[in-house]
């Protein structure tokens, strides 16, 4: 929760990717959900042999709400020298998906490395991938509720109920709770006294 | 005397849907507290005798929500949590994040030469330090104890240099957006020279302990073999990809920090097995040493260590007593950070484990809108379920070691 001492200057951009000046870090292509699968098959055939990364971004103010972000790399698929690899083509594909339970086609059959990446997006954003062989949570526990990386998911949970403090009945600065059975100050003092006497007896004997 | 009641049904296996129990096979849960899993990896194994039929790694035991935390911190503060992803190579994370942020700020070409040199220095120091941990623990997995002590002794010298420059041993937070945090301290170069003098002899020791060792060779040759096609399909990068014969190194393919001006080789092997990965990493340490020697020559030239823009890089601390503007800039950066124009950018570096990338989105505010990591360890580890079946459990341990995952980064 941002405190008053660390002011949050929220940006006004609801769709930052559309405002982006050309940086030249990768070729960028935006595709709608219907054309995604066809484009991916085409790119795979064109020699984009490595699915470098697959992630998602949540833009709650925007329709479609989520962006799935693919980074592809055109890497030779045989042993190759530094010159043969050169600077491989890098491509970013952005695909918008929408809805409370969004659906997106899986690319796991084209690039098997998409397996864990898609599971992670499913786990943290709640976006399902049709055609994924084994879609289940990967980072969070299986019985977790909610999608942690969505913007409307809170950073912290509700404050835990404060555990009752260990209260001794006679201490005035502590709010007295119900002490556990027999653990009053007098009972403890009696125990300590008895233990001291016992050890003194053993030392004498 | 009454006996305590016991549950009548045995406990369910942890993920029964993952592996089936058919024929003569049995299910074994290896980890998450197994010492050879280098952290908290659990592997659900279906085994017949000692042969692995199916392996399904279960990750997430170290998930700390670093990406979520970073969205709620300033651009500068986020760097502290990001360094904790790959805790064996913190400087690689910091550098990559800084490069991505600088790309969005449009100041990529304005970083002073000396800052670039110092960044190269620490990205290579951290590579050697990380490979030292890998080699030591890989040796222990296989049964060679003594190599661990030689490795950690060398690593300690490297961490001393990190501590001298950044003030902390493990997470120095020294590389910042816009440059580095302060110039190298007095006496740093003498210690650096001493390290450069010590390194070749220590490297000979490390090679001598393992490279020609017949037991080590028996354990690693032809174990966990990856062909180039498989490596690319499974998105393996870094030393594991280069051991399969593809000379892809981000430092050469997409140069950053002036790596195009350094002379070094990209070691490759064609065998693609655990022994090839071992050799590639050892060669890489020696190439890093070559780079460090070139860095040493350039460090004699003094210069600025951060971009000349007080809105992004706070002026030196000692100036705040002399200049009101410096005090104001300090106050602004600490109390509300700075803003980055809206947009998205991807930047990657060659971390010790492979291509580490950050895809960051800014909405124009003073906090990152989204930081997506491309964790090399995650993808390198994923290939385990492809290469493990058909091998012995003992070889599985070698495979995990040779892929060198770091779980801070796998789980984030």
XYZ file of C-alpha atoms in Angstrom:
617
model
C 0.000 0.000 0.000
C 1.672 3.290 -1.041
C 2.117 5.488 2.005
C 1.788 9.266 2.082
C 5.551 9.607 2.208
C 6.040 7.873 -1.128
C 3.619 9.595 -3.467
C 2.543 7.519 -6.405
C 2.496 9.471 -9.609
C 0.203 7.375 -11.714
C 0.769 7.603 -15.398
C -2.147 8.623 -17.547
C -1.430 6.259 -20.396
C -4.048 3.526 -20.546
C -2.382 1.863 -23.511
C 1.366 2.585 -23.314
C 2.309 0.266 -26.157
C 0.402 2.395 -28.662
C 2.290 5.538 -27.590
C 5.696 4.027 -27.928
C 8.241 5.770 -30.113
C 10.327 3.409 -32.199
C 13.142 2.170 -29.956
C 14.502 -0.489 -32.237
C 14.735 -3.270 -29.655
C 12.632 -5.598 -31.805
C 10.241 -5.636 -34.717
C 6.741 -5.266 -33.313
C 3.551 -6.793 -34.666
C 0.121 -6.509 -33.164
C -2.436 -9.145 -33.990
C -6.013 -9.794 -32.929
C -7.019 -12.996 -31.230
C -8.654 -14.511 -34.315
C -5.508 -14.175 -36.390
C -3.016 -15.190 -33.695
C -2.812 -18.885 -34.374
C -2.436 -18.443 -38.151
C 0.256 -15.808 -37.672
C 2.185 -17.965 -35.223
C 2.118 -20.930 -37.590
C 3.326 -18.685 -40.383
C 6.124 -17.237 -38.260
C 7.179 -20.690 -37.135
C 7.401 -21.767 -40.772
C 9.343 -18.594 -41.596
C 12.165 -19.687 -39.322
C 11.366 -18.097 -35.973
C 12.602 -21.229 -34.312
C 12.881 -19.981 -30.736
C 10.053 -18.702 -28.587
C 12.244 -16.504 -26.468
C 9.586 -15.502 -23.990
C 5.873 -15.435 -23.387
C 4.292 -13.123 -20.843
C 1.235 -11.001 -20.223
C 0.378 -7.463 -19.158
C -2.861 -6.279 -17.578
C -4.376 -2.937 -18.688
C -7.649 -2.703 -16.733
C -8.670 0.617 -18.331
C -8.444 -0.730 -21.831
C -10.404 -3.085 -24.093
C -9.139 -5.726 -24.703
C -7.868 -5.892 -21.155
C -4.812 -8.145 -21.442
C -1.858 -8.248 -23.772
C -0.077 -11.536 -24.370
C 3.499 -10.719 -25.332
C 5.522 -13.147 -27.423
C 9.195 -12.623 -28.160
C 10.487 -14.693 -31.055
C 14.015 -15.226 -32.270
C 15.066 -16.552 -35.664
C 17.814 -18.913 -34.596
C 19.528 -21.460 -36.854
C 18.570 -24.981 -35.798
C 21.926 -26.582 -36.513
C 25.402 -26.131 -35.098
C 26.519 -22.706 -36.295
C 29.394 -20.354 -35.766
C 29.274 -16.814 -34.447
C 29.148 -15.416 -37.973
C 26.338 -17.732 -38.989
C 24.239 -16.724 -35.997
C 25.023 -13.034 -36.517
C 22.290 -10.805 -35.120
C 19.193 -13.010 -35.260
C 15.881 -11.320 -36.045
C 13.905 -10.557 -32.927
C 10.147 -10.127 -33.171
C 7.595 -9.094 -30.594
C 4.005 -10.145 -31.159
C 1.339 -8.476 -29.050
C -2.092 -10.010 -28.882
C -5.027 -8.576 -26.937
C -7.392 -10.875 -25.054
C -10.422 -9.825 -23.084
C -12.987 -11.046 -20.588
C -13.039 -12.189 -16.994
C -11.998 -15.721 -18.023
C -9.959 -14.962 -21.139
C -9.104 -17.660 -23.641
C -6.163 -17.772 -25.986
C -4.890 -20.502 -28.326
C -1.806 -22.330 -27.108
C 1.411 -22.413 -29.141
C 2.843 -25.329 -27.189
C 2.681 -27.652 -30.220
C 4.841 -25.240 -32.247
C 7.333 -24.416 -29.501
C 7.366 -26.913 -26.598
C 9.073 -24.294 -24.430
C 5.733 -22.455 -24.259
C 4.574 -25.070 -21.749
C 5.764 -23.477 -18.513
C 5.420 -19.930 -19.811
C 1.728 -20.458 -20.599
C 1.189 -22.155 -17.278
C 2.713 -19.139 -15.575
C 0.408 -16.724 -17.426
C -2.527 -18.963 -16.536
C -1.395 -19.055 -12.927
C -0.728 -15.360 -12.394
C -3.233 -13.746 -14.805
C -5.999 -16.307 -15.108
C -5.751 -16.503 -18.892
C -6.492 -20.012 -20.192
C -4.786 -21.512 -23.194
C -6.850 -23.826 -25.378
C -4.853 -26.787 -26.588
C -2.371 -26.755 -23.710
C -1.780 -30.324 -22.581
C -1.282 -29.728 -18.881
C -2.682 -26.389 -17.792
C -2.407 -26.010 -14.018
C -0.855 -23.570 -11.587
C 2.932 -23.475 -11.584
C 4.158 -20.868 -9.084
C 1.260 -20.528 -6.662
C -0.181 -23.438 -4.650
C -2.792 -25.498 -6.505
C -5.610 -24.362 -4.217
C -4.808 -20.655 -4.438
C -7.632 -18.275 -5.215
C -7.221 -15.240 -7.420
C -4.757 -14.114 -10.075
C -1.866 -12.349 -8.325
C -0.402 -10.322 -11.177
C -3.687 -8.703 -12.177
C -3.780 -5.039 -11.328
C -6.870 -5.396 -9.152
C -5.225 -8.052 -6.987
C -3.980 -6.403 -3.781
C -0.302 -6.273 -2.943
C -0.975 -7.442 0.606
C -3.687 -9.515 2.180
C -5.869 -8.364 5.060
C -3.902 -7.801 8.258
C -3.758 -10.984 10.230
C -5.670 -10.999 13.463
C -3.182 -10.083 16.070
C -2.328 -13.083 18.184
C -3.233 -12.580 21.852
C -0.186 -11.396 23.736
C 1.165 -13.643 26.476
C -0.399 -11.818 29.362
C 0.520 -12.209 32.999
C -2.343 -11.315 35.261
C -0.375 -9.016 37.519
C 1.419 -6.927 34.916
C -0.355 -3.656 34.654
C 1.042 -2.479 31.323
C -0.283 -5.463 29.402
C -3.923 -5.951 28.587
C -4.758 -9.046 30.532
C -6.112 -11.845 28.446
C -7.177 -15.218 29.690
C -3.888 -16.888 30.646
C -3.342 -20.473 29.533
C -4.282 -22.992 32.159
C -2.164 -22.659 35.258
C 0.319 -20.204 33.716
C -0.327 -17.302 36.037
C 2.574 -15.398 37.505
C 2.039 -16.992 40.900
C 2.043 -20.473 39.414
C 5.308 -19.739 37.559
C 6.912 -18.281 40.657
C 5.906 -21.373 42.631
C 7.419 -23.612 39.931
C 10.707 -21.698 39.935
C 10.827 -21.797 43.721
C 10.243 -25.537 43.785
C 12.927 -26.121 41.163
C 15.478 -24.070 43.105
C 14.745 -25.945 46.308
C 15.047 -29.276 44.535
C 18.436 -28.415 43.058
C 19.640 -27.093 46.413
C 18.654 -30.395 48.040
C 20.470 -32.387 45.355
C 23.603 -30.324 45.840
C 23.578 -30.992 49.542
C 22.965 -34.696 49.050
C -2.388 -48.539 27.240
C -4.297 -47.206 24.303
C -2.658 -46.677 20.954
C -3.161 -43.392 19.168
C -5.473 -43.555 16.205
C -3.761 -43.522 12.826
C -5.324 -42.609 9.535
C -6.362 -45.774 7.759
C -5.683 -44.553 4.243
C -2.168 -43.703 3.104
C -1.580 -40.050 2.196
C -2.149 -39.155 -1.433
C 0.913 -38.529 -3.579
C 1.519 -34.814 -3.871
C 0.437 -34.406 -7.462
C -1.309 -37.627 -8.459
C -2.392 -36.302 -11.829
C 1.185 -35.686 -12.882
C 2.497 -39.205 -13.019
C 0.623 -42.441 -13.328
C 1.308 -45.603 -11.415
C 1.163 -48.412 -13.955
C 2.962 -51.668 -14.539
C 6.194 -52.110 -12.654
C 6.922 -48.439 -12.161
C 6.712 -46.506 -8.936
C 6.412 -42.833 -8.127
C 9.204 -41.076 -6.284
C 9.137 -37.494 -5.119
C 12.675 -36.123 -5.263
C 13.065 -32.889 -3.368
C 12.217 -30.147 -2.587
C 14.777 -30.638 0.186
C 17.133 -32.848 -1.785
C 20.675 -31.429 -1.593
C 21.418 -31.950 -5.269
C 18.437 -29.927 -6.420
C 20.330 -26.671 -5.776
C 17.561 -25.024 -3.883
C 13.944 -26.000 -3.796
C 13.209 -28.091 -6.839
C 10.833 -31.001 -6.538
C 10.786 -33.619 -9.264
C 7.975 -36.133 -9.459
C 9.667 -39.182 -10.904
C 8.135 -42.290 -12.348
C 10.846 -44.934 -12.132
C 11.334 -48.534 -13.104
C 14.123 -49.873 -10.987
C 16.573 -46.990 -11.141
C 15.603 -45.805 -14.600
C 13.549 -42.684 -14.982
C 10.436 -43.216 -17.101
C 8.979 -39.778 -16.637
C 10.139 -36.683 -14.807
C 7.945 -33.713 -13.994
C 9.712 -30.834 -12.230
C 7.526 -28.970 -9.753
C 8.618 -25.397 -9.154
C 7.252 -22.449 -7.247
C 8.546 -23.233 -3.768
C 10.558 -20.001 -3.798
C 7.907 -17.825 -5.423
C 8.135 -14.424 -3.769
C 6.168 -12.247 -6.176
C 9.133 -10.081 -7.110
C 7.443 -8.849 -10.285
C 4.390 -7.771 -8.304
C 6.512 -6.083 -5.643
C 8.496 -4.206 -8.266
C 5.300 -2.718 -9.708
C 4.731 -1.019 -6.377
C 8.184 0.523 -5.966
C 9.889 3.451 -7.654
C 11.997 2.792 -10.701
C 15.115 3.073 -8.546
C 13.740 1.056 -5.643
C 12.628 -1.782 -7.913
C 16.276 -2.464 -8.641
C 16.797 -3.733 -5.094
C 14.224 -6.502 -5.424
C 15.246 -7.314 -8.979
C 18.811 -8.030 -7.874
C 17.407 -10.752 -5.667
C 16.090 -12.833 -8.554
C 19.337 -14.393 -9.674
C 21.112 -14.117 -6.364
C 24.337 -15.622 -7.691
C 24.669 -12.967 -10.390
C 22.946 -9.867 -9.013
C 24.856 -7.473 -11.258
C 23.501 -9.117 -14.406
C 19.940 -8.506 -13.259
C 20.667 -4.928 -12.276
C 22.425 -4.232 -15.560
C 19.646 -5.682 -17.690
C 16.956 -3.773 -15.849
C 18.944 -0.548 -16.130
C 19.427 -1.097 -19.872
C 15.700 -1.619 -20.406
C 14.801 1.479 -18.401
C 17.435 3.523 -20.231
C 15.960 2.373 -23.512
C 12.573 3.777 -22.508
C 14.158 6.981 -21.248
C 16.002 7.376 -24.535
C 19.383 7.822 -22.842
C 20.921 4.615 -24.116
C 23.680 6.335 -26.066
C 24.484 8.911 -23.390
C 26.003 6.686 -20.723
C 29.660 7.762 -20.169
C 32.457 5.442 -21.234
C 33.803 4.883 -17.741
C 30.369 3.850 -16.492
C 30.150 1.349 -19.347
C 33.590 -0.014 -18.486
C 32.652 -0.458 -14.838
C 29.445 -2.204 -15.883
C 31.427 -4.594 -18.049
C 33.805 -5.154 -15.143
C 31.032 -6.197 -12.788
C 29.061 -8.202 -15.302
C 32.188 -10.312 -15.913
C 33.166 -10.532 -12.233
C 29.697 -11.774 -11.435
C 29.922 -14.315 -14.251
C 33.114 -15.807 -12.812
C 31.647 -15.750 -9.296
C 28.498 -17.492 -10.452
C 30.412 -20.127 -12.387
C 32.505 -20.721 -9.252
C 29.367 -21.613 -7.303
C 28.160 -23.792 -10.156
C 31.468 -25.641 -10.433
C 31.783 -26.172 -6.702
C 28.256 -27.516 -6.256
C 28.386 -29.544 -9.464
C 31.568 -31.147 -8.158
C 29.936 -31.945 -4.834
C 26.950 -33.534 -6.595
C 29.323 -35.864 -8.351
C 31.415 -36.601 -5.279
C 34.410 -34.297 -5.687
C 34.444 -32.304 -2.475
C 37.735 -30.435 -2.625
C 36.957 -28.421 -5.759
C 34.218 -26.668 -3.792
C 36.734 -25.028 -1.451
C 38.952 -23.784 -4.268
C 35.897 -22.313 -5.998
C 34.518 -20.566 -2.960
C 37.906 -19.147 -2.081
C 38.099 -17.531 -5.509
C 34.489 -16.373 -5.291
C 35.182 -14.716 -1.968
C 37.858 -12.540 -3.627
C 35.352 -11.509 -6.279
C 32.681 -10.717 -3.710
C 35.233 -8.607 -1.836
C 35.548 -6.430 -4.916
C 31.751 -6.148 -5.146
C 31.640 -5.174 -1.517
C 34.383 -2.576 -1.958
C 32.505 -0.890 -4.800
C 28.873 -1.296 -3.792
C 29.053 -1.731 -0.029
C 27.399 -5.151 0.114
C 28.719 -8.599 -0.562
C 25.771 -10.236 -2.272
C 23.420 -7.508 -3.470
C 25.503 -4.386 -3.975
C 22.850 -2.431 -5.922
C 25.773 -0.721 -7.600
C 24.635 -0.532 -11.219
C 21.896 2.069 -11.432
C 19.720 3.570 -14.132
C 21.973 6.145 -15.798
C 25.338 4.745 -14.741
C 26.793 3.327 -11.572
C 26.569 4.438 -7.968
C 29.798 6.283 -7.234
C 33.283 5.781 -8.585
C 35.503 2.851 -7.649
C 36.955 3.376 -4.162
C 40.607 3.998 -3.346
C 42.711 0.874 -3.391
C 40.208 -0.972 -5.574
C 42.577 -1.255 -8.519
C 45.333 -2.766 -6.369
C 42.981 -5.487 -5.180
C 41.751 -5.979 -8.723
C 45.360 -6.402 -9.908
C 45.990 -8.953 -7.174
C 42.925 -10.883 -8.312
C 44.035 -10.821 -11.937
C 47.382 -12.197 -10.828
C 45.818 -14.974 -8.808
C 43.214 -16.033 -11.365
C 45.255 -18.015 -13.977
C 46.859 -20.240 -11.354
C 43.564 -20.890 -9.634
C 41.971 -21.686 -12.984
C 44.736 -24.259 -13.611
C 43.901 -25.825 -10.243
C 40.202 -26.064 -11.078
C 40.877 -27.617 -14.452
C 43.445 -29.946 -12.957
C 41.007 -31.186 -10.342
C 38.230 -32.203 -12.692
C 38.874 -31.951 -16.394
C 40.947 -35.090 -16.892
C 39.510 -36.892 -13.881
C 38.276 -40.278 -15.190
C 35.499 -40.553 -12.593
C 34.217 -37.103 -13.460
C 34.356 -37.922 -17.157
C 32.508 -41.185 -16.656
C 29.771 -39.373 -14.813
C 29.299 -36.546 -17.308
C 30.186 -37.710 -20.821
C 27.073 -38.615 -22.854
C 24.790 -37.610 -20.022
C 21.904 -35.269 -20.753
C 22.757 -34.812 -24.394
C 20.963 -32.009 -26.217
C 21.084 -31.683 -29.990
C 21.055 -28.146 -31.427
C 17.484 -28.624 -32.723
C 16.231 -29.701 -29.309
C 18.069 -26.904 -27.561
C 16.469 -24.282 -29.810
C 12.991 -25.819 -29.637
C 13.160 -25.939 -25.854
C 14.446 -22.371 -25.672
C 17.734 -23.231 -23.995
C 20.261 -20.371 -23.960
C 23.652 -19.634 -22.508
C 26.394 -22.211 -21.969
C 23.935 -25.081 -22.468
C 23.072 -23.829 -25.965
C 26.705 -23.186 -26.834
C 27.656 -26.670 -25.675
C 25.252 -27.938 -28.349
C 27.142 -26.061 -31.040
C 25.213 -22.815 -31.564
C 27.407 -19.802 -30.919
C 24.648 -17.501 -29.682
C 25.902 -15.012 -27.134
C 23.913 -11.837 -26.423
C 27.182 -9.968 -25.930
C 27.960 -10.613 -29.599
C 24.465 -10.856 -31.142
C 22.980 -7.753 -29.477
C 26.013 -5.924 -28.019
C 25.470 -3.691 -24.994
C 27.812 -1.628 -22.791
C 30.379 -1.557 -25.589
C 31.018 -5.308 -25.660
C 31.638 -4.967 -29.398
C 34.926 -3.227 -28.533
C 36.319 -6.100 -26.484
C 38.209 -9.021 -27.889
C 36.993 -12.365 -26.664
C 35.947 -15.702 -28.082
C 32.586 -17.405 -27.671
C 33.538 -20.952 -26.697
C 31.383 -23.670 -28.220
C 31.318 -27.473 -28.239
C 29.362 -29.820 -30.422
C 28.777 -32.786 -28.094
C 25.932 -31.197 -26.140
C 26.378 -33.369 -23.038
C 27.069 -32.440 -19.442
C 30.820 -32.642 -19.971
C 30.600 -30.231 -22.917
C 28.677 -27.772 -20.749
C 31.376 -28.115 -18.112
C 34.104 -27.324 -20.650
C 32.183 -24.398 -22.129
C 31.732 -22.816 -18.710
C 35.402 -23.242 -17.826
C 36.396 -21.681 -21.158
C 33.950 -18.871 -20.502
C 35.650 -18.077 -17.220
C 38.925 -17.713 -19.071
C 37.305 -15.497 -21.698
C 35.917 -13.355 -18.895
C 39.446 -13.079 -17.568
C 40.545 -11.790 -20.988
C 37.819 -9.164 -20.887
C 38.796 -8.187 -17.357
C 42.380 -7.584 -18.461
C 41.132 -5.237 -21.187
C 38.855 -3.548 -18.656
C 41.853 -3.017 -16.376
C 43.646 -0.986 -19.059
C 40.602 1.228 -19.623
C 40.047 1.853 -15.927
C 43.174 4.041 -15.818
C 41.287 6.738 -17.719
C 39.226 8.853 -15.332
C 35.797 10.086 -16.343
C 32.180 10.498 -15.391
C 30.460 7.451 -13.912
C 26.858 8.425 -14.523
C 24.777 10.350 -16.994
C 24.889 14.117 -16.565
C 21.202 14.474 -15.759
C 20.450 15.132 -12.090
C 16.771 14.297 -12.632
C 17.726 10.644 -13.205
C 21.062 10.157 -11.512
C 21.447 11.844 -8.145
C 24.494 14.134 -7.906
C 27.385 13.006 -5.645
C 26.412 12.960 -2.000
C 29.159 15.347 -0.905
C 27.754 18.130 -3.114
C 24.507 18.395 -1.189
C 26.210 20.449 1.503
C 27.462 22.933 -1.084
C 24.709 23.246 -3.622
C 21.021 23.804 -3.052
C 20.111 22.282 -6.411
C 21.980 19.103 -5.555
C 20.033 18.847 -2.305
C 16.743 19.356 -4.144
C 17.600 16.716 -6.737
C 18.533 14.257 -4.018
C 15.304 14.937 -2.195
C 13.209 14.534 -5.332
C 14.831 11.266 -6.369
C 14.571 9.763 -2.903
C 11.074 10.986 -2.066
C 9.233 10.543 -5.366
C 11.639 9.104 -7.889
C 11.491 10.118 -11.510
C 9.083 9.439 -14.314
C 9.711 7.433 -17.431
C 7.810 8.253 -20.635
C 5.107 5.731 -21.550
C 6.009 2.808 -23.748
C 7.421 -0.695 -23.633
C 10.916 -1.999 -24.234
C 12.834 -5.247 -24.164
C 16.496 -5.475 -23.242
C 18.610 -8.547 -22.702
C 22.062 -9.386 -21.415
C 24.137 -12.543 -21.354
C 23.825 -13.604 -17.757
C 25.920 -16.544 -16.518
C 22.932 -18.788 -17.214
C 21.864 -17.512 -20.606
C 19.811 -14.753 -22.113
C 18.317 -12.713 -19.312
C 15.716 -10.288 -20.602
C 13.394 -7.677 -19.186
C 10.267 -6.564 -20.959
C 9.195 -3.447 -19.120
C 6.148 -1.259 -19.587
C 5.830 2.287 -18.310
C 2.566 4.223 -18.184
C 4.422 7.482 -17.618
C 4.435 7.234 -13.828
C 7.212 6.961 -11.285
C 6.745 3.223 -10.818
C 7.188 0.449 -13.362
C 3.820 -0.544 -14.775
C 4.942 -4.094 -15.497
C 8.258 -5.899 -15.410
C 8.275 -9.224 -17.185
C 11.455 -11.231 -16.742
C 12.717 -13.677 -19.289
C 14.418 -15.997 -16.802
C 17.083 -18.172 -18.426
C 16.978 -20.682 -15.564
C 13.265 -21.354 -16.019
C 13.617 -22.335 -19.657
C 16.881 -24.182 -19.139
C 15.320 -26.217 -16.342
C 12.209 -26.976 -18.368
C 14.232 -29.096 -20.790
C 14.885 -31.522 -17.938
C 11.599 -33.332 -18.513
C 12.699 -33.882 -22.092
C 16.207 -35.208 -21.417
C 15.671 -37.093 -18.151
C 13.548 -40.084 -19.291
C 15.612 -43.200 -19.987
C 18.441 -42.204 -17.678
C 19.414 -43.283 -14.185
C 18.423 -41.234 -11.154
C 22.107 -40.627 -10.443
C 22.455 -39.084 -13.904
C 19.487 -36.843 -13.223
C 21.561 -35.209 -10.496
C 24.323 -34.524 -13.005
C 21.828 -33.069 -15.474
C 20.374 -30.637 -12.960
C 23.870 -29.531 -12.024
C 24.945 -29.083 -15.623
C 21.900 -26.912 -16.434
C 22.778 -24.667 -13.489
C 19.353 -23.373 -12.437
C 19.014 -20.711 -9.756
C 15.688 -20.895 -8.028
C 15.426 -17.272 -7.095
C 15.088 -16.730 -10.803
C 13.014 -19.783 -11.716
C 10.349 -18.941 -9.145
C 10.839 -15.171 -8.798
